[in-house]
CSV table of N, CA and C in Angstrom, one decimal:
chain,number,residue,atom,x,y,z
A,1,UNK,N,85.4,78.7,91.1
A,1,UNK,CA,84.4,77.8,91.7
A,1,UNK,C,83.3,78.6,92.3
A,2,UNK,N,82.3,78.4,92.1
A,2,UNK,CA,81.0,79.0,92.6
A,2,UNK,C,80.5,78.0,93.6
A,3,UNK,N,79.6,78.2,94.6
A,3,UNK,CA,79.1,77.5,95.1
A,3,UNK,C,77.6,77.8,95.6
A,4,UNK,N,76.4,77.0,94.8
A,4,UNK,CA,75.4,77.4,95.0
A,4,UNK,C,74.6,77.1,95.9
A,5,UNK,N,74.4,78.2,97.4
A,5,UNK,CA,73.9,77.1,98.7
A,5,UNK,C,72.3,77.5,98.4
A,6,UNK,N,71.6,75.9,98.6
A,6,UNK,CA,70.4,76.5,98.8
A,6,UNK,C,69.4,77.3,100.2
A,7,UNK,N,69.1,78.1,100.1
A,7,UNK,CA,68.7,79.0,101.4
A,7,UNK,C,68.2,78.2,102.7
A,8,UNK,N,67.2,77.1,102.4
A,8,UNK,CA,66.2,76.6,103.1
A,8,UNK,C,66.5,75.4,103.8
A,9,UNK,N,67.8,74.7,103.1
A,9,UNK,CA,69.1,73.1,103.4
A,9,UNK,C,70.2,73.7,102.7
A,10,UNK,N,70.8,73.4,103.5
A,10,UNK,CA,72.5,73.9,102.9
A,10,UNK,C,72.9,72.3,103.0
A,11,UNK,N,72.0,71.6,103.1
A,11,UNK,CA,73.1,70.1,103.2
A,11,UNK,C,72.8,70.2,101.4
A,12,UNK,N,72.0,70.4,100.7
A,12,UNK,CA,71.9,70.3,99.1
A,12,UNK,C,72.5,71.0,98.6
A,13,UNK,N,73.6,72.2,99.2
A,13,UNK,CA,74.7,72.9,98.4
A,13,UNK,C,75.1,72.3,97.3
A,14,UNK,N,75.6,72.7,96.0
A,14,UNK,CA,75.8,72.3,95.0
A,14,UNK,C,77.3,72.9,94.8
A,15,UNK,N,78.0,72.3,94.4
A,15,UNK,CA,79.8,73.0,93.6
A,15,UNK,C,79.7,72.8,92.1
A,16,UNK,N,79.9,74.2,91.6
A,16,UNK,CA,79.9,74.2,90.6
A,16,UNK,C,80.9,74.2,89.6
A,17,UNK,N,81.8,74.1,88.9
A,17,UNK,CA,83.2,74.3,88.3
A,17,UNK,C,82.8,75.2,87.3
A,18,UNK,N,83.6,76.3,87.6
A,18,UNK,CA,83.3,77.3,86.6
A,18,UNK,C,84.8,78.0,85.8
A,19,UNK,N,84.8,78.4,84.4
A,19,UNK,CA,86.1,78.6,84.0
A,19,UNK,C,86.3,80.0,84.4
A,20,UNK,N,87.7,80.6,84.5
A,20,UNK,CA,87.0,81.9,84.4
A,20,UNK,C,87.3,82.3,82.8
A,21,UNK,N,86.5,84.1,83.3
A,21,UNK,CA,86.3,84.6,81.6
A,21,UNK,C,87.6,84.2,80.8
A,22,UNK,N,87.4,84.8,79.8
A,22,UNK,CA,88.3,84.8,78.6
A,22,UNK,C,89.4,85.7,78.9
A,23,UNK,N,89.3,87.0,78.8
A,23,UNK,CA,89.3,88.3,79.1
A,23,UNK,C,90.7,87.8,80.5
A,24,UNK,N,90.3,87.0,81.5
A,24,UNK,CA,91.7,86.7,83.0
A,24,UNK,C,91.6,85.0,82.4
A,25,UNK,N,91.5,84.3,81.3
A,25,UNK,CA,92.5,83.4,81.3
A,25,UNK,C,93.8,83.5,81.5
A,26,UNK,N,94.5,84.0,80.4
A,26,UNK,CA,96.0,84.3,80.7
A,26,UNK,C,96.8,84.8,81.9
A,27,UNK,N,96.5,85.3,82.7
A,27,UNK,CA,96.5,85.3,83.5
A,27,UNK,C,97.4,84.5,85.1
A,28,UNK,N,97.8,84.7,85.2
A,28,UNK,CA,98.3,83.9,86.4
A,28,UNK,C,97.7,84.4,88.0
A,29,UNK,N,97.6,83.6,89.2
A,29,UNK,CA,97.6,83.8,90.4
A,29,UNK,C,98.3,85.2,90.7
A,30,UNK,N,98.2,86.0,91.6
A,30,UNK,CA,98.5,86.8,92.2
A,30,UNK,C,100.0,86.6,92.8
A,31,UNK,N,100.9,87.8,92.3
A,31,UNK,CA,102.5,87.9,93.2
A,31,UNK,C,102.3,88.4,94.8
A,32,UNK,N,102.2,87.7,95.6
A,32,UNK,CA,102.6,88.0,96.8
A,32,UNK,C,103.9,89.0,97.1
A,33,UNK,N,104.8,89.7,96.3
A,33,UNK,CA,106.1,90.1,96.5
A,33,UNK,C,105.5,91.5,96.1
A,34,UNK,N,107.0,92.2,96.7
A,34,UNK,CA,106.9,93.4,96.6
A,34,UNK,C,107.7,94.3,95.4
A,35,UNK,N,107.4,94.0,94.0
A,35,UNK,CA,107.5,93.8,92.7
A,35,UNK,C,108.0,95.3,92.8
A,36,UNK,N,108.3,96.2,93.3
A,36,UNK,CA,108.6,97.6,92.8
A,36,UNK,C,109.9,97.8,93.3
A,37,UNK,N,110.5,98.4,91.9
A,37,UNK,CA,112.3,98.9,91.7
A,37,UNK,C,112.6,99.8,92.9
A,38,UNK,N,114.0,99.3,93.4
A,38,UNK,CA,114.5,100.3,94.5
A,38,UNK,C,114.2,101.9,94.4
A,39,UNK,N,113.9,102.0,93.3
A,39,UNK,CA,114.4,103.4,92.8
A,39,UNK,C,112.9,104.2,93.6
A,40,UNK,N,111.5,103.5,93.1
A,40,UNK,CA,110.4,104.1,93.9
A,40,UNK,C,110.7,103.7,95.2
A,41,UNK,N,111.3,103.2,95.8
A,41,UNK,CA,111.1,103.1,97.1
A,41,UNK,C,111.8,104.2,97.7
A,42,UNK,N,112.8,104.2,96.9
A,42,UNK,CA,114.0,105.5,97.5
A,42,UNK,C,113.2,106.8,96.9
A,43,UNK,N,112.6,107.0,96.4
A,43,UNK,CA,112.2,108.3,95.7
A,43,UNK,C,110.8,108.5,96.9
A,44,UNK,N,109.8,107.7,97.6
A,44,UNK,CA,108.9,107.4,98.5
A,44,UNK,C,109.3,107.7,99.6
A,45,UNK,N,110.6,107.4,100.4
A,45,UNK,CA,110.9,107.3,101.4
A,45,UNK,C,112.0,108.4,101.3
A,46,UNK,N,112.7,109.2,100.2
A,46,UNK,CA,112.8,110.6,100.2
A,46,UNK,C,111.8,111.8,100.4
A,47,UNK,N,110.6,111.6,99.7
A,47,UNK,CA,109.6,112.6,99.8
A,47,UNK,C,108.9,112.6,101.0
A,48,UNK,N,109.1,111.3,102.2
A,48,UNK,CA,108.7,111.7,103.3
A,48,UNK,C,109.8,112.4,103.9
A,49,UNK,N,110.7,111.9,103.9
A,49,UNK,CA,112.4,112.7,104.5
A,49,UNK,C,111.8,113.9,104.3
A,50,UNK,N,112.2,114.3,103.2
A,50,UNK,CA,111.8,116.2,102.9
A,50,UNK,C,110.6,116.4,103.5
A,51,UNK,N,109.3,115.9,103.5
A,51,UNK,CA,108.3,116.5,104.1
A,51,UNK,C,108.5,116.5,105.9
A,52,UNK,N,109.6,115.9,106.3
A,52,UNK,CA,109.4,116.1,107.8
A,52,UNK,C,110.5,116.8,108.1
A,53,UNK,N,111.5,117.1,107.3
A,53,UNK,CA,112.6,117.9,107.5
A,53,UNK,C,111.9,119.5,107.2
A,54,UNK,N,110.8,119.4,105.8
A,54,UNK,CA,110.6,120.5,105.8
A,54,UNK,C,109.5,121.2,107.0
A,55,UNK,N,108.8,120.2,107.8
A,55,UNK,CA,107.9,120.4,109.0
A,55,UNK,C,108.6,121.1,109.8
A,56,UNK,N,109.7,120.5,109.9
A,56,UNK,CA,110.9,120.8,111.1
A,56,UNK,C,111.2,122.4,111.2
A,57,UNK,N,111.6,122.1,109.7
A,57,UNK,CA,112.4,123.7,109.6
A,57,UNK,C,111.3,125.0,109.5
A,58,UNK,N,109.6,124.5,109.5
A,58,UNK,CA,108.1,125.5,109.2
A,58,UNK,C,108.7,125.7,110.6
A,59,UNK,N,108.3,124.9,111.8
A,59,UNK,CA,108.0,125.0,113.1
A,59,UNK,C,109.3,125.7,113.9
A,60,UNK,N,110.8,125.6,113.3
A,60,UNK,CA,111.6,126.5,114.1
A,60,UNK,C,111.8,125.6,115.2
A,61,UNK,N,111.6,124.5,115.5
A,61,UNK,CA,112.2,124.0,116.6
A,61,UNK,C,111.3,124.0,118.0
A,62,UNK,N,110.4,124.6,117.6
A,62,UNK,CA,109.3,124.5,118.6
A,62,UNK,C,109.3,122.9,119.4
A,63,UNK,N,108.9,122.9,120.4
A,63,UNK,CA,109.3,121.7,121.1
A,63,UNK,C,108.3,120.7,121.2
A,64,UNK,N,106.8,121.5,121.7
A,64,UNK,CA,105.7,120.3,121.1
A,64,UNK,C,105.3,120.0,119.5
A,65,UNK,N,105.7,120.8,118.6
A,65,UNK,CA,105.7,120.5,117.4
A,65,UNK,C,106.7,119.3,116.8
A,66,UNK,N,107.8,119.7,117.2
A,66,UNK,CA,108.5,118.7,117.4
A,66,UNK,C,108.7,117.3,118.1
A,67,UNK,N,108.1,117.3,118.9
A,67,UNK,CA,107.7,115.8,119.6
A,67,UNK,C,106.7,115.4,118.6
A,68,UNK,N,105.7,115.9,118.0
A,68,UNK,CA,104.6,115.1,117.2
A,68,UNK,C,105.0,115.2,115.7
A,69,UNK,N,106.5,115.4,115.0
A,69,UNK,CA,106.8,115.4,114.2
A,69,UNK,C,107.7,114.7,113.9
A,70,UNK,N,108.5,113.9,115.3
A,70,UNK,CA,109.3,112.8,115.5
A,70,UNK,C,108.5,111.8,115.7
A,71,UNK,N,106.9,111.6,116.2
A,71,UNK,CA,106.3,110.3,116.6
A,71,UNK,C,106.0,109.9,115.3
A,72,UNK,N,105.6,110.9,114.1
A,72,UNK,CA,105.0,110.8,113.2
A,72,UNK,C,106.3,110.1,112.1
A,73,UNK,N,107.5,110.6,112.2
A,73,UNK,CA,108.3,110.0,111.8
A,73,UNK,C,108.6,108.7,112.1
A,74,UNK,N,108.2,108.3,112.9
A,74,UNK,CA,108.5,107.1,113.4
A,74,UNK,C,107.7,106.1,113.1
A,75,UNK,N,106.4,106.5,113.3
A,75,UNK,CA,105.1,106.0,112.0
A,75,UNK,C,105.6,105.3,110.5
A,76,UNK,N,106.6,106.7,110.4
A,76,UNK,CA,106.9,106.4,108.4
A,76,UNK,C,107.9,105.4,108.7
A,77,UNK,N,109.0,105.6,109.9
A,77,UNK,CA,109.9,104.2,109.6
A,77,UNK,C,109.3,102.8,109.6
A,78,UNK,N,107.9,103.0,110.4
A,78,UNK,CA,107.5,101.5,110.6
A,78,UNK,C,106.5,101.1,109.5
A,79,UNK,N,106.5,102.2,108.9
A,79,UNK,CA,105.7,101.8,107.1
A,79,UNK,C,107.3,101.2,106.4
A,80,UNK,N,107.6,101.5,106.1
A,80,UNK,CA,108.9,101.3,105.5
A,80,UNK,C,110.1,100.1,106.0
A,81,UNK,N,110.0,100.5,107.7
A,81,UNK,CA,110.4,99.3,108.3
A,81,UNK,C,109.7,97.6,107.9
A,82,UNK,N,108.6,97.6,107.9
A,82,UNK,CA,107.6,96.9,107.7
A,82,UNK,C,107.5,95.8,106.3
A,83,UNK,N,107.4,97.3,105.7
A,83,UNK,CA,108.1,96.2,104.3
A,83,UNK,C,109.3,95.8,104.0
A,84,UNK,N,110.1,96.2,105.0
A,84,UNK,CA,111.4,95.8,104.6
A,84,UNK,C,112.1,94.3,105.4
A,85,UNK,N,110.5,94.1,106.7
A,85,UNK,CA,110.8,92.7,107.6
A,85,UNK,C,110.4,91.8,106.3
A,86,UNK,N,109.1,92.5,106.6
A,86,UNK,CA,108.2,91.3,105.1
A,86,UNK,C,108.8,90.7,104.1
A,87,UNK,N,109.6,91.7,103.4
A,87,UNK,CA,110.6,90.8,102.5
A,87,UNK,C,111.2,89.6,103.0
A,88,UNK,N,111.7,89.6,104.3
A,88,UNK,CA,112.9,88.9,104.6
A,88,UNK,C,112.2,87.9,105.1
A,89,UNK,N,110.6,87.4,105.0
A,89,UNK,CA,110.2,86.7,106.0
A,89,UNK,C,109.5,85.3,105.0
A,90,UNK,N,109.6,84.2,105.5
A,90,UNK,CA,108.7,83.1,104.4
A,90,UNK,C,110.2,82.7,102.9
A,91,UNK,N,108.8,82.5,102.3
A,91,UNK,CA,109.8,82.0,100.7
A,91,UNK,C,111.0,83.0,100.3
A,92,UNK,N,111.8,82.9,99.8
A,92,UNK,CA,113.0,84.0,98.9
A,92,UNK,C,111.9,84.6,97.9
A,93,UNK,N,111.8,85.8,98.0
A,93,UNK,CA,110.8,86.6,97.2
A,93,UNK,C,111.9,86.6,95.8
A,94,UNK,N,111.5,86.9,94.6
A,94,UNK,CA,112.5,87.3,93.5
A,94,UNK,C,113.2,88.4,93.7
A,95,UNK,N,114.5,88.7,93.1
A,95,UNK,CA,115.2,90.2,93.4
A,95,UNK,C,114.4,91.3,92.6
A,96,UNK,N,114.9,92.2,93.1
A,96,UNK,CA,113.7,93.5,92.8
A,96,UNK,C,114.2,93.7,91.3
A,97,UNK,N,113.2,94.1,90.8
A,97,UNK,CA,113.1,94.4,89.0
A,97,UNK,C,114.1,95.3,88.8
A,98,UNK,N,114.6,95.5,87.6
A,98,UNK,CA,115.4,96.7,87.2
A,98,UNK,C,114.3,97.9,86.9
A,99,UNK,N,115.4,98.9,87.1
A,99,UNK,CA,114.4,100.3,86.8
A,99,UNK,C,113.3,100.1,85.4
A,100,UNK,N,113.3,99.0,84.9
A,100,UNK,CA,112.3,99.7,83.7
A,100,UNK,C,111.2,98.3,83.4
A,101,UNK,N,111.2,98.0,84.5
A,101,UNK,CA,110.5,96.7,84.4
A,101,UNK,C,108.2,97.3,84.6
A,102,UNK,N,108.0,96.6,83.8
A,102,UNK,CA,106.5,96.8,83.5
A,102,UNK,C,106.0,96.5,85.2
A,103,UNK,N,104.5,97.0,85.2
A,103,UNK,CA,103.9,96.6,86.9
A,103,UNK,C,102.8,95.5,86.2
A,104,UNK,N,102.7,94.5,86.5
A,104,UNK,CA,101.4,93.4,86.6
A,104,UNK,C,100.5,94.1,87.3
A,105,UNK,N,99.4,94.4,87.2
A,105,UNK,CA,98.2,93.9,87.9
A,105,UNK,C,97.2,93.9,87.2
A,106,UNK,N,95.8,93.5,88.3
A,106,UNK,CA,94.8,93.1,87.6
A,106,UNK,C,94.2,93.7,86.5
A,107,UNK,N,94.4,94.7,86.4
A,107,UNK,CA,93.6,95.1,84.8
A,107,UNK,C,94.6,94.8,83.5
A,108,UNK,N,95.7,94.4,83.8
A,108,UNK,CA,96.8,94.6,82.9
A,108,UNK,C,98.2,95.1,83.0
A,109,UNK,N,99.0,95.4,82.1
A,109,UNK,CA,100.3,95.8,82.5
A,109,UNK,C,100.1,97.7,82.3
A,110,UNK,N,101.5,97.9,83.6
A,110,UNK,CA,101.3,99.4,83.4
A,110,UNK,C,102.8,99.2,83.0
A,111,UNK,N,103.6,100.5,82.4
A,111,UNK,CA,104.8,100.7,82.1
A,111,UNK,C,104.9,101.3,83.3
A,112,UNK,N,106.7,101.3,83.5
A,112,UNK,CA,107.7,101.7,84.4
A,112,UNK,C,106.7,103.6,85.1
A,113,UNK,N,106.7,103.9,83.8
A,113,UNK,CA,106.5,105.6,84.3
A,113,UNK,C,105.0,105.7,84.9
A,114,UNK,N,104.0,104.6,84.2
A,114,UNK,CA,103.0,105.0,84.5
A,114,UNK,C,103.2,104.3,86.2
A,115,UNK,N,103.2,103.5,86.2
A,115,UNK,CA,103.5,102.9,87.7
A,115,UNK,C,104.2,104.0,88.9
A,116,UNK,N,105.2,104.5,87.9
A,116,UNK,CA,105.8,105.4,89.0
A,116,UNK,C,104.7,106.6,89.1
A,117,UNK,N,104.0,106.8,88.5
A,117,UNK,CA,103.1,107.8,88.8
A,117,UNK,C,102.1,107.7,89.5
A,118,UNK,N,101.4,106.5,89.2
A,118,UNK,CA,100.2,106.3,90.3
A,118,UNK,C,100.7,105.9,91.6
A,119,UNK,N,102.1,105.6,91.9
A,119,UNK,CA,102.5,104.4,93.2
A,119,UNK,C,102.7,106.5,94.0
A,120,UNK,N,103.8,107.5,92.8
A,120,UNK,CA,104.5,108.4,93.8
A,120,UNK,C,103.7,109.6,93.6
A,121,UNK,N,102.8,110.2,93.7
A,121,UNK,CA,101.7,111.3,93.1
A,121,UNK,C,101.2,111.5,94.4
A,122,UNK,N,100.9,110.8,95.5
A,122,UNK,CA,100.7,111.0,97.0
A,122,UNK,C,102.2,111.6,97.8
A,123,UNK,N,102.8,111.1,97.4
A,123,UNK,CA,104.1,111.1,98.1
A,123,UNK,C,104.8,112.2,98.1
A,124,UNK,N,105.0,112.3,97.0
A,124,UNK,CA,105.5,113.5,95.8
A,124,UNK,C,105.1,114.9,96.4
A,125,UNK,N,103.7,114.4,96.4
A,125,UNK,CA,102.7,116.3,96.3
A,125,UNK,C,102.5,116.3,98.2
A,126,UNK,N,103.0,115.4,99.1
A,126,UNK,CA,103.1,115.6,100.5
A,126,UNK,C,104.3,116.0,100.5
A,127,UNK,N,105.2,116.0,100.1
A,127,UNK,CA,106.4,116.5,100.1
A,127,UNK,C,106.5,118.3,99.4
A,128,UNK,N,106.2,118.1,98.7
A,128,UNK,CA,105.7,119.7,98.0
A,128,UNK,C,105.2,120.5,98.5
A,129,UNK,N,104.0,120.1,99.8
A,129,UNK,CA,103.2,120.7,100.4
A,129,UNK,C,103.8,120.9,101.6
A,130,UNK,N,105.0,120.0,102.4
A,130,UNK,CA,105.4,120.7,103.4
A,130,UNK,C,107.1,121.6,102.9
A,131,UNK,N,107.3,121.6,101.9
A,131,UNK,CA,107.9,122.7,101.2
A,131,UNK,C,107.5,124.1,101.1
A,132,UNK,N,106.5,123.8,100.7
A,132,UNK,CA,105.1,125.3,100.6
A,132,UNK,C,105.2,125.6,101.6
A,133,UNK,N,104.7,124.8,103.0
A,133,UNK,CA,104.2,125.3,104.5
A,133,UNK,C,106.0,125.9,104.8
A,134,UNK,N,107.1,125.2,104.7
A,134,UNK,CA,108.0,126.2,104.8
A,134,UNK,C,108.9,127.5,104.7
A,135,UNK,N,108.4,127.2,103.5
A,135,UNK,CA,109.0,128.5,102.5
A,135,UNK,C,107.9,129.8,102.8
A,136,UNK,N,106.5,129.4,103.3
A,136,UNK,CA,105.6,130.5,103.6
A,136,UNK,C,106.0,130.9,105.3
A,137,UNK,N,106.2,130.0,106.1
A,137,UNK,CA,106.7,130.0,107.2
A,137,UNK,C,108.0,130.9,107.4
A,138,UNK,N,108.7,130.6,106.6
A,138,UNK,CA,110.1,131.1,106.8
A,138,UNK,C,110.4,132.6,106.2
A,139,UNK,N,109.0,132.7,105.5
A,139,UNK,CA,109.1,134.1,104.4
A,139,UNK,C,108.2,134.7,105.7
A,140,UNK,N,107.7,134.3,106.2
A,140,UNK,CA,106.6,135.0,107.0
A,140,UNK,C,107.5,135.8,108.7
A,141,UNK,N,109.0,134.9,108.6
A,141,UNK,CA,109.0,135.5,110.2
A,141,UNK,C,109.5,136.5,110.4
């Protein structure tokens, strides 16, 4: 629906009915759910684990490091916490996809691997990077 206001009276606004393209006929409304297999979630919420275990183990236990790497963890549970109220909250969402189920979105469908790659490529390589900072830490003392 477009709606054409005119600048000068908006009481002459006009509604227009417009289809959409061709191209998002097929198409359905938008999933409000949280469409992604256990498996990225557990593989997401591992690669923070490792990145703050491996912070832990760079820092040696240091005590202000450690206070700001427990708050920060706490951060990640309430990312994770968060989506895990949301689920439970409103309509019964559908049960989560099996591991090999395609991702919807708007430009089209992605496969299982491509999905896992754009969703875990942040996660992944923050995890990798506080592996790095330890292993150079721990080679260093």
């Amino acid at each position: 629906m477009k709606i054409d206001v005119n600048a000068f009276n908006p009481a002459y606004a006009t509604v227009i009915e417009t289809a959409p393209p061709p191209e998002l006929a097929h198409r359905s409304h938008e999933s409000r759910s949280f469409e992604m297999p256990r498996g990225i979630w557990a593989v997401m919420f591992g690669a923070y684990a490792v990145f703050f275990l491996a912070m832990l183990a760079a820092t040696r236990g240091d005590g202000g490091a450690v206070f700001v790497i427990v708050i920060s963890a706490a951060y990640a549970a309430m990312y994770f916490g968060t989506a895990t109220v949301l689920k439970t909250v409103g309509d019964t969402m559908p049960a989560t996809p099996a591991a090999t189920h395609d991702f919807e979105t708007l430009t089209g469908r992605l496969s299982y691997g491509a999905g896992f790659a754009q969703i875990l490529t942040v996660p992944l390589m923050i995890a990798l990077f506080g592996v790095a900072i330890a292993i150079i830490s721990l080679a260093s003392a």
